[in-house]
Structure formats: structure tokens, C-alpha cells
C-alpha atoms as a printed R data frame, in Angstrom:
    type eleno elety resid chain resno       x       y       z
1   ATOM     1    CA   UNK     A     1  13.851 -12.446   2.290
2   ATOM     2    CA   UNK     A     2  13.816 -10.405  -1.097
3   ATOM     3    CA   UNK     A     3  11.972  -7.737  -0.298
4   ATOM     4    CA   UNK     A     4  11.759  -5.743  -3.654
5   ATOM     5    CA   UNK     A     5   9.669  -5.636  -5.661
6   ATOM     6    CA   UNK     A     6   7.168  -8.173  -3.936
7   ATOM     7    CA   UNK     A     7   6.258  -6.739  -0.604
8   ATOM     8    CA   UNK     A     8   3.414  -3.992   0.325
9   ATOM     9    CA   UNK     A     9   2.140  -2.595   3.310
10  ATOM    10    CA   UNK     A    10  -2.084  -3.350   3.009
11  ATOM    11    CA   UNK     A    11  -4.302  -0.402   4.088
12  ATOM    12    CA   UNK     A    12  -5.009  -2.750   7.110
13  ATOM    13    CA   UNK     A    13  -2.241  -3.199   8.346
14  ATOM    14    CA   UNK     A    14  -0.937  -6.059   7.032
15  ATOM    15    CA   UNK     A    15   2.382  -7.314   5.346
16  ATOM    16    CA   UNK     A    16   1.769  -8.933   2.163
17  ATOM    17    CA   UNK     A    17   4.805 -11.159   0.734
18  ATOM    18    CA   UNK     A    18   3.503 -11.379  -3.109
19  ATOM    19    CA   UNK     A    19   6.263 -14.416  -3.074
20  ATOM    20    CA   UNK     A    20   9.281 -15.876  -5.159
21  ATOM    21    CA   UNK     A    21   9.473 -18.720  -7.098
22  ATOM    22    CA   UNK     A    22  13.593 -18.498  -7.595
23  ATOM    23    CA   UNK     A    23  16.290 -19.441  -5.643
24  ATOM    24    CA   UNK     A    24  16.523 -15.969  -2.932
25  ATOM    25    CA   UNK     A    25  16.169 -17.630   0.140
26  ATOM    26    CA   UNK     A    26  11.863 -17.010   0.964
27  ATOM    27    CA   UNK     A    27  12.493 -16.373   4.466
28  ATOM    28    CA   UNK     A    28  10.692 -17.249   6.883
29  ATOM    29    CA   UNK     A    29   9.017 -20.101   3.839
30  ATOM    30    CA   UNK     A    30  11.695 -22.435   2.332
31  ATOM    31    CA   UNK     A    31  14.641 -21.919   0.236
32  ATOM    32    CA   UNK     A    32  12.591 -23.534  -3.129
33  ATOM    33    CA   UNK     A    33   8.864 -22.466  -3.883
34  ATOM    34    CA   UNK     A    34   6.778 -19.422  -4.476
35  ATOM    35    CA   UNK     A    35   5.214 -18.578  -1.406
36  ATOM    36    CA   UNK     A    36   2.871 -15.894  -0.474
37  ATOM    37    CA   UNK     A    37   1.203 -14.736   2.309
38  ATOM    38    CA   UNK     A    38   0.274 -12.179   4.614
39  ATOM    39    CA   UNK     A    39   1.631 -10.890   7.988
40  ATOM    40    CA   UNK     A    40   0.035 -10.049  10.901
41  ATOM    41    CA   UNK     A    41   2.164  -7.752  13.313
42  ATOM    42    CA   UNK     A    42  -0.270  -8.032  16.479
43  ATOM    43    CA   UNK     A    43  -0.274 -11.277  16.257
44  ATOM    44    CA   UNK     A    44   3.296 -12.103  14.900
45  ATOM    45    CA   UNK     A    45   1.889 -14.619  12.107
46  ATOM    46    CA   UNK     A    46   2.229 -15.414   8.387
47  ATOM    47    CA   UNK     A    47  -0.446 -16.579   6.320
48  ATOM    48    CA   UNK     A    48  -0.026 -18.578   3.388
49  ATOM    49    CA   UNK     A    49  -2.251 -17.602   1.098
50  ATOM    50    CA   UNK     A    50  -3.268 -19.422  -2.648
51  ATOM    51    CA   UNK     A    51  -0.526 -19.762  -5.333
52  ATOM    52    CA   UNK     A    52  -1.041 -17.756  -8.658
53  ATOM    53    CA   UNK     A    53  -2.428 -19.469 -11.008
54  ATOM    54    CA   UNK     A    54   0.788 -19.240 -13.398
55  ATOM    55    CA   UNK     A    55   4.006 -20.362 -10.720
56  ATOM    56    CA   UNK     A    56   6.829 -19.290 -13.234
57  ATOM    57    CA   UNK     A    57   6.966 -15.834 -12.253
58  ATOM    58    CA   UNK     A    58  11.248 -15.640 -11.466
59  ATOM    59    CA   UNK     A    59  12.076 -12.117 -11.631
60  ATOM    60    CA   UNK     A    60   9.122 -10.902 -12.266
61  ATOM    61    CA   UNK     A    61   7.278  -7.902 -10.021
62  ATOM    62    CA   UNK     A    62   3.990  -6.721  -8.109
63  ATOM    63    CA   UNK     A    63   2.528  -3.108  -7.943
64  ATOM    64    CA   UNK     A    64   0.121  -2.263  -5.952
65  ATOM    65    CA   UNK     A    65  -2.539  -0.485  -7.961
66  ATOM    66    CA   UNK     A    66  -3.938   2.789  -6.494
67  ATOM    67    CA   UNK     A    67  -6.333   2.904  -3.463
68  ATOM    68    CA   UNK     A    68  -9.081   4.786  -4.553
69  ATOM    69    CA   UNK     A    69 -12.012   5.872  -2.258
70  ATOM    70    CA   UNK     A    70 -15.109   5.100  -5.182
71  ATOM    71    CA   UNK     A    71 -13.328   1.408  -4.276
72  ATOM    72    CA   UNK     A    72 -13.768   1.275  -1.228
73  ATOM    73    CA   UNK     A    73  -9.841   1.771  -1.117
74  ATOM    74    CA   UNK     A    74  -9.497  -1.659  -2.129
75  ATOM    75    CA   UNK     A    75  -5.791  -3.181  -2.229
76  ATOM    76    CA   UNK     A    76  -5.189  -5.091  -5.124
77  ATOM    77    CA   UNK     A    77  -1.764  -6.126  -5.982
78  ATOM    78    CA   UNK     A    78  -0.711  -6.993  -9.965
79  ATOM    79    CA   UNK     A    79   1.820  -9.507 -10.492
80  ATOM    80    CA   UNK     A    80   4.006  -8.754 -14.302
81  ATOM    81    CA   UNK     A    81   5.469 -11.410 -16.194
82  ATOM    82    CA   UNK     A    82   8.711 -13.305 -15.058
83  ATOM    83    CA   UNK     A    83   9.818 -16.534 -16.839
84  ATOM    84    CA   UNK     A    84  11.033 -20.140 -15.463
85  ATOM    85    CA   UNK     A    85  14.490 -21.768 -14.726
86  ATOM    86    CA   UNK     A    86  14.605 -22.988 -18.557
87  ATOM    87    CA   UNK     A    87  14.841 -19.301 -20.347
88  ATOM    88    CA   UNK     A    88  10.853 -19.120 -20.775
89  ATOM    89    CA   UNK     A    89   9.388 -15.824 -19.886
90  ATOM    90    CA   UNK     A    90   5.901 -15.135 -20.037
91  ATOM    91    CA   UNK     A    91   3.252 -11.829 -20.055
92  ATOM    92    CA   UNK     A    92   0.920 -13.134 -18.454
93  ATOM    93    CA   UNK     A    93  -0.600 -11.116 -15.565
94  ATOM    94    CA   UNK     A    94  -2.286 -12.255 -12.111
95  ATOM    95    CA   UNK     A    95  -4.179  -9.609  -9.884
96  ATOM    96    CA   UNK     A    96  -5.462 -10.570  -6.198
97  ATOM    97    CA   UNK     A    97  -7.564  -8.856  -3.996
98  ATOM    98    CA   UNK     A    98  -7.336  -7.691  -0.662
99  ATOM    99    CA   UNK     A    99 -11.742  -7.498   0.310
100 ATOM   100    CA   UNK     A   100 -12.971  -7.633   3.095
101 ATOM   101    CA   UNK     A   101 -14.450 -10.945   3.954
102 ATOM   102    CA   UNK     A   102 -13.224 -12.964   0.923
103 ATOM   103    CA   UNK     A   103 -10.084 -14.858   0.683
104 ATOM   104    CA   UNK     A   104  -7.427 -13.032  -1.653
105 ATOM   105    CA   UNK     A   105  -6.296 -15.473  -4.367
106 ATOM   106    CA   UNK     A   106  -5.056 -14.022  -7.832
107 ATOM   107    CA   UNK     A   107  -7.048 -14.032 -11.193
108 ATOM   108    CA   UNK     A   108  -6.142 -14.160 -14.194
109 ATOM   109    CA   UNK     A   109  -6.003 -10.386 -16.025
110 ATOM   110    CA   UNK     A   110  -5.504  -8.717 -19.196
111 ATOM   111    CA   UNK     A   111  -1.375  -9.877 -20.863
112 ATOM   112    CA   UNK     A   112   1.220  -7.672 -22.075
113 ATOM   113    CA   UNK     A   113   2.445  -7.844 -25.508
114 ATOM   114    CA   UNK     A   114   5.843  -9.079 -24.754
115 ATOM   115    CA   UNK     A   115   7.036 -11.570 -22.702
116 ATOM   116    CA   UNK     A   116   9.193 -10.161 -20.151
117 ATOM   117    CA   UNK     A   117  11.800 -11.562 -17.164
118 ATOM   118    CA   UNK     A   118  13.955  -8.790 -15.494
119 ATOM   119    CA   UNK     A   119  10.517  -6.563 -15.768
120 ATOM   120    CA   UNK     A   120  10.621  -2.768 -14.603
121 ATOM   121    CA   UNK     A   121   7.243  -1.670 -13.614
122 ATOM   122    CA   UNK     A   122   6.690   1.674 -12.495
123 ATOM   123    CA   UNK     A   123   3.567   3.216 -11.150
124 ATOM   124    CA   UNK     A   124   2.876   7.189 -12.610
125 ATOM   125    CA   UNK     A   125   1.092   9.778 -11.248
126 ATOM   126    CA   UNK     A   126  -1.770   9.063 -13.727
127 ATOM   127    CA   UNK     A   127  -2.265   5.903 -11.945
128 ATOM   128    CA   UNK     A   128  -1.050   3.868 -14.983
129 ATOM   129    CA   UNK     A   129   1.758   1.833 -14.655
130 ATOM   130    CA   UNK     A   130   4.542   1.579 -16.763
131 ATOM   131    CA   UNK     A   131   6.589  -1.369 -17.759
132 ATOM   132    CA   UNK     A   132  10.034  -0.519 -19.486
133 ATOM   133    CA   UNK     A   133  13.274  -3.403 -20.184
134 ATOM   134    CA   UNK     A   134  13.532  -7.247 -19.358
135 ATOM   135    CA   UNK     A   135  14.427  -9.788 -21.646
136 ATOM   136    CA   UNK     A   136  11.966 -12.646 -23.469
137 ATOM   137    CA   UNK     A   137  14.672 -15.348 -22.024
138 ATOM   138    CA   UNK     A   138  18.221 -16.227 -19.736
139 ATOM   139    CA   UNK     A   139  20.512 -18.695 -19.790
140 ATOM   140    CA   UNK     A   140  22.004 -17.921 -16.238
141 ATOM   141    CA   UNK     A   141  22.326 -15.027 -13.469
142 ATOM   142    CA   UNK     A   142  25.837 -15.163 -14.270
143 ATOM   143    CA   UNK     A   143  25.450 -14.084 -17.833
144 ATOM   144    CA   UNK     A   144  26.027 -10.671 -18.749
145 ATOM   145    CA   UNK     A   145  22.778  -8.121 -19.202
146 ATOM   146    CA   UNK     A   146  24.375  -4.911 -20.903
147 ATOM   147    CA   UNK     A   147  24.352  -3.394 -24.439
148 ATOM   148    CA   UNK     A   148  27.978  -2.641 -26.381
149 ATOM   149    CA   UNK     A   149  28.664   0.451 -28.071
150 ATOM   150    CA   UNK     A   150  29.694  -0.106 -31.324
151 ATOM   151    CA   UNK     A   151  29.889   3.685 -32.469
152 ATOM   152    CA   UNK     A   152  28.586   6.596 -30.546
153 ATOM   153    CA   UNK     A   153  25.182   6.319 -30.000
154 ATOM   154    CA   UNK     A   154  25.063   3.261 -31.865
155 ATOM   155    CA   UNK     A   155  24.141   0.288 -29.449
156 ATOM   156    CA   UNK     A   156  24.671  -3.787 -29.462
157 ATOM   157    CA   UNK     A   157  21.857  -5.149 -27.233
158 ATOM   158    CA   UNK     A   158  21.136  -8.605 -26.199
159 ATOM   159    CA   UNK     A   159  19.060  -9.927 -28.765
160 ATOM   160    CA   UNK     A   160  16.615 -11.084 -26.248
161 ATOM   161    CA   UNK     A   161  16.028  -7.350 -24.773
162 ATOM   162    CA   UNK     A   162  12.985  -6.535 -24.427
163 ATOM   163    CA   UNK     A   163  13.133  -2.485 -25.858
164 ATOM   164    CA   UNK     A   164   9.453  -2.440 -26.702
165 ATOM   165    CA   UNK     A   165   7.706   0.108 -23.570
166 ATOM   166    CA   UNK     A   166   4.385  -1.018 -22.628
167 ATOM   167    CA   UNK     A   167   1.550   1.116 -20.548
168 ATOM   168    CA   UNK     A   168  -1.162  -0.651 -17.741
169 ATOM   169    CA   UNK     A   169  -4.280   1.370 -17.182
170 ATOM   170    CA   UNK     A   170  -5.337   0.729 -13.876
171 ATOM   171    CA   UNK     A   171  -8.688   1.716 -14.771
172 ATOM   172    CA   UNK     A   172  -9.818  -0.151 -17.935
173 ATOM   173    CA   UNK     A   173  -7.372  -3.159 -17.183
174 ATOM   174    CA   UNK     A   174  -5.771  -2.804 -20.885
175 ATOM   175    CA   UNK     A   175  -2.496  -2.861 -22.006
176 ATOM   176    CA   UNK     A   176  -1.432  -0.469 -24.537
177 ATOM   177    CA   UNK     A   177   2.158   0.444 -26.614
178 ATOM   178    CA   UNK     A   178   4.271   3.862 -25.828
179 ATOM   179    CA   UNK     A   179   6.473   5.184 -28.961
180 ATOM   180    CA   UNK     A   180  10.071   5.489 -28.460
């Protein structure tokens, strides 16, 4: 089961598997489909939860956005970009909801600028998350994802590099750009 970057722990207690539409084996789901669900540990069961609304989400990633106590400490997971099995990548971005008493399912929210597979989210101590690398396309795994040097300090990247760093805030929903 690929555990990073699509599993978190819910402030109940649950698993949640945020899923994988790619070819890692989805254990304990199939080998082919995005998947998600929830685990209960008393009771030793998945549940298979709605599918986002946008499927093509191969190496893309989830972050759990803060649990804040004005919410209620509601968990709500955010699922960034990813692309399909033809070099598409999109940034489009799903959130879904963890309330009590309503079934999660993930909604559509607010798109990055750039379209990004291999994305790098990381969550600050701001609360914001930031979103660094990935490319806007792949032909393969097997390709290689690396800049040359051609001089010192002088770099050859991948033309479909993604070197544009973009910022979430958790609190408005926008997306906004960070200088080099």
C-alpha cells in the first residue's frame, strides 16, 4: 500500500487512505483504480468512500489542513494536482470533509496556477501550505527527472519542470505566487 503522501490519522480515530489512481499496488483495494476509504481499527474494516470528482490524480498528494478548535477541529484533507497515464497533469484541487454526521466526499476548491505531477506540498507553521517542483507532463517512470550542469551554477532542467513555487492559505482557500 503506498502510504506517502495519501494516508492520515483522523482526530477520531480513523485511518483515512486518500487513494491512488497509478499502478502501486492499493492494498487491501485492487492493483488498478483510485480507491479511498477509511479504516476502522475496533472494528478491523475499510470503507470505501466517494471518488474525487477529478480521477487523474497519479502522483499527486493530500495534506491535511490544520485542526483548529473555532472548527470544531474539523479534518479536512486537500488533494494537489497529479496528471494521467498520457503525460496530462492538472491543478486542479479536491478537499473532503471529515463532519460529523455527513458523508465525506471531496469538492471541488480553489486551482493552482500550474499544473503539476511529482507535486511537493509542504504544510508551514503559518498553517499555509507550500507547493514547490513537479513537472506539467511524463512520458514514463523510467525516464530520467534531474537537471544537468552546464557551468557552475548554471542548470539544464527538464523543460517540463515545474520551478514556479506556489503558496495555499488554509484560511481564505486562495492560491498565491512566492518569488524565487
Amino acid at each position: 500500500m503506498p502510504l506517502y503522501p495519501r494516508m492520515h490519522l483522523l482526530p477520531n480515530g480513523e485511518l483515512f487512505y486518500a487513494g491512488s489512481y497509478n499502478t502501486h499496488m492499493t492494498f487491501p483495494f485492487a492493483r488498478w483504480g483510485f480507491k479511498i476509504a477509511t479504516f476502522n481499527f475496533e472494528q478491523k474494516k475499510w470503507k470505501h468512500l466517494e471518488h474525487p470528482k477529478n480521477m487523474h490524480r497519479q502522483e499527486g498528494s493530500t495534506v491535511m489542513l490544520p485542526l483548529l478548535l473555532d472548527k470544531d477541529y474539523l479534518a479536512e484533507i486537500i488533494l494537489i494536482g497529479g496528471g494521467d497515464m498520457n503525460a496530462n497533469s492538472t491543478e486542479t484541487c479536491e478537499i473532503i470533509s471529515f463532519k460529523l454526521g455527513i458523508t465525506p466526499k471531496y469538492v471541488p476548491a480553489n486551482s493552482m496556477d500550474n499544473p503539476r505531477y511529482y507535486v511537493y506540498p509542504v504544510i508551514l507553521p503559518d498553517r499555509n501550505i507550500l507547493v514547490v517542483g513537479g513537472k506539467t507532463g511524463h512520458i514514463d517512470h523510467s525516464v530520467h527527472h534531474m537537471c544537468h550542469e552546464l557551468a557552475p551554477g548554471e542548470l539544464d532542467h527538464d523543460q517540463s519542470a515545474v520551478l514556479d513555487t506556489e503558496l495555499y492559505n488554509t484560511e481564505t482557500g486562495e492560491w498565491s505566487h512566492l518569488e524565487p
